[in-house]
Amino acid sequence: MRRPDPREPHGTESNHISRFPKNEVSPVPEIQGKAKHGKAHVRPVIENGRNDHKVFHELKGDGSVGDPNP
């Protein structure tokens, strides 16, 4: 195998255009507070239309949202 020329581009250094569509979906909000740093299971939090109000759902135990043992 020949020794590479240091002036030639290598790896991902190229002028090729990527041919995949741009991601139009907004990113998922990051988990904050105890839910992020704790080890225990936390009740699921679902945002309402406003950012200042959150709805806490009851765990039913039937495999629905937030059930730790589906």
mmCIF file of C-alpha atoms in Angstrom:
data_model
loop_
_atom_site.group_PDB
_atom_site.id
_atom_site.type_symbol
_atom_site.label_atom_id
_atom_site.label_comp_id
_atom_site.label_asym_id
_atom_site.label_seq_id
_atom_site.Cartn_x
_atom_site.Cartn_y
_atom_site.Cartn_z
ATOM 1 C CA MET A 1 0.000 0.000 0.000
ATOM 2 C CA ARG A 2 1.394 3.354 -0.973
ATOM 3 C CA ARG A 3 2.043 6.153 1.438
ATOM 4 C CA PRO A 4 -0.760 8.781 1.228
ATOM 5 C CA ASP A 5 0.008 12.255 -0.044
ATOM 6 C CA PRO A 6 -0.602 14.812 2.760
ATOM 7 C CA ARG A 7 -2.021 17.313 0.243
ATOM 8 C CA GLU A 8 -4.800 14.965 -0.978
ATOM 9 C CA PRO A 9 -8.179 15.028 0.805
ATOM 10 C CA HIS A 10 -9.083 11.891 2.730
ATOM 11 C CA GLY A 11 -11.991 10.495 4.707
ATOM 12 C CA THR A 12 -15.001 12.814 4.711
ATOM 13 C CA GLU A 13 -13.206 15.814 3.254
ATOM 14 C CA SER A 14 -14.917 16.174 -0.101
ATOM 15 C CA ASN A 15 -17.122 18.551 -2.011
ATOM 16 C CA HIS A 16 -19.955 16.062 -2.600
ATOM 17 C CA ILE A 17 -23.501 17.226 -1.906
ATOM 18 C CA SER A 18 -25.530 15.067 0.476
ATOM 19 C CA ARG A 19 -28.567 13.570 -1.264
ATOM 20 C CA PHE A 20 -30.906 12.920 1.662
ATOM 21 C CA PRO A 21 -33.816 15.152 2.680
ATOM 22 C CA LYS A 22 -33.442 17.649 5.493
ATOM 23 C CA ASN A 23 -35.155 16.734 8.768
ATOM 24 C CA GLU A 24 -38.248 18.953 9.000
ATOM 25 C CA VAL A 25 -39.420 17.609 12.393
ATOM 26 C CA SER A 26 -38.663 19.711 15.464
ATOM 27 C CA PRO A 27 -36.501 18.072 18.170
ATOM 28 C CA VAL A 28 -38.083 16.360 21.175
ATOM 29 C CA PRO A 29 -37.912 18.440 24.385
ATOM 30 C CA GLU A 30 -35.277 17.263 26.842
ATOM 31 C CA ILE A 31 -36.288 15.688 30.166
ATOM 32 C CA GLN A 32 -35.537 17.996 33.095
ATOM 33 C CA GLY A 33 -35.028 17.800 36.846
ATOM 34 C CA LYS A 34 -35.487 14.624 38.885
ATOM 35 C CA ALA A 35 -36.807 12.689 35.910
ATOM 36 C CA LYS A 36 -33.443 13.115 34.185
ATOM 37 C CA HIS A 37 -31.095 12.580 37.131
ATOM 38 C CA GLY A 38 -32.967 10.091 39.312
ATOM 39 C CA LYS A 39 -32.900 6.295 39.145
ATOM 40 C CA ALA A 40 -36.535 5.670 40.119
ATOM 41 C CA HIS A 41 -39.360 5.459 37.577
ATOM 42 C CA VAL A 42 -41.216 8.735 37.181
ATOM 43 C CA ARG A 43 -44.815 9.300 36.145
ATOM 44 C CA PRO A 44 -45.119 10.313 32.493
ATOM 45 C CA VAL A 45 -45.411 14.028 31.825
ATOM 46 C CA ILE A 46 -47.423 15.214 28.841
ATOM 47 C CA GLU A 47 -47.461 18.886 27.955
ATOM 48 C CA ASN A 48 -50.739 20.647 27.350
ATOM 49 C CA GLY A 49 -50.868 23.488 24.854
ATOM 50 C CA ARG A 50 -49.136 25.839 27.318
ATOM 51 C CA ASN A 51 -45.561 25.438 28.538
ATOM 52 C CA ASP A 52 -46.341 26.331 32.161
ATOM 53 C CA HIS A 53 -48.938 23.585 32.767
ATOM 54 C CA LYS A 54 -48.273 19.843 32.685
ATOM 55 C CA VAL A 55 -50.682 16.947 33.133
ATOM 56 C CA PHE A 56 -49.656 13.996 35.322
ATOM 57 C CA HIS A 57 -51.393 10.752 34.347
ATOM 58 C CA GLU A 58 -52.289 7.940 36.713
ATOM 59 C CA LEU A 59 -50.596 4.566 36.160
ATOM 60 C CA LYS A 60 -53.362 2.066 35.365
ATOM 61 C CA GLY A 61 -51.307 -1.140 35.206
ATOM 62 C CA ASP A 62 -52.945 -2.255 31.963
ATOM 63 C CA GLY A 63 -49.976 -1.659 29.652
ATOM 64 C CA SER A 64 -51.013 1.866 28.701
ATOM 65 C CA VAL A 65 -48.825 4.994 28.757
ATOM 66 C CA GLY A 66 -46.168 5.003 31.457
ATOM 67 C CA ASP A 67 -46.767 1.462 32.715
ATOM 68 C CA PRO A 68 -43.401 0.144 34.003
ATOM 69 C CA ASN A 69 -44.502 -3.491 33.449
ATOM 70 C CA PRO A 70 -46.365 -3.619 30.095
#
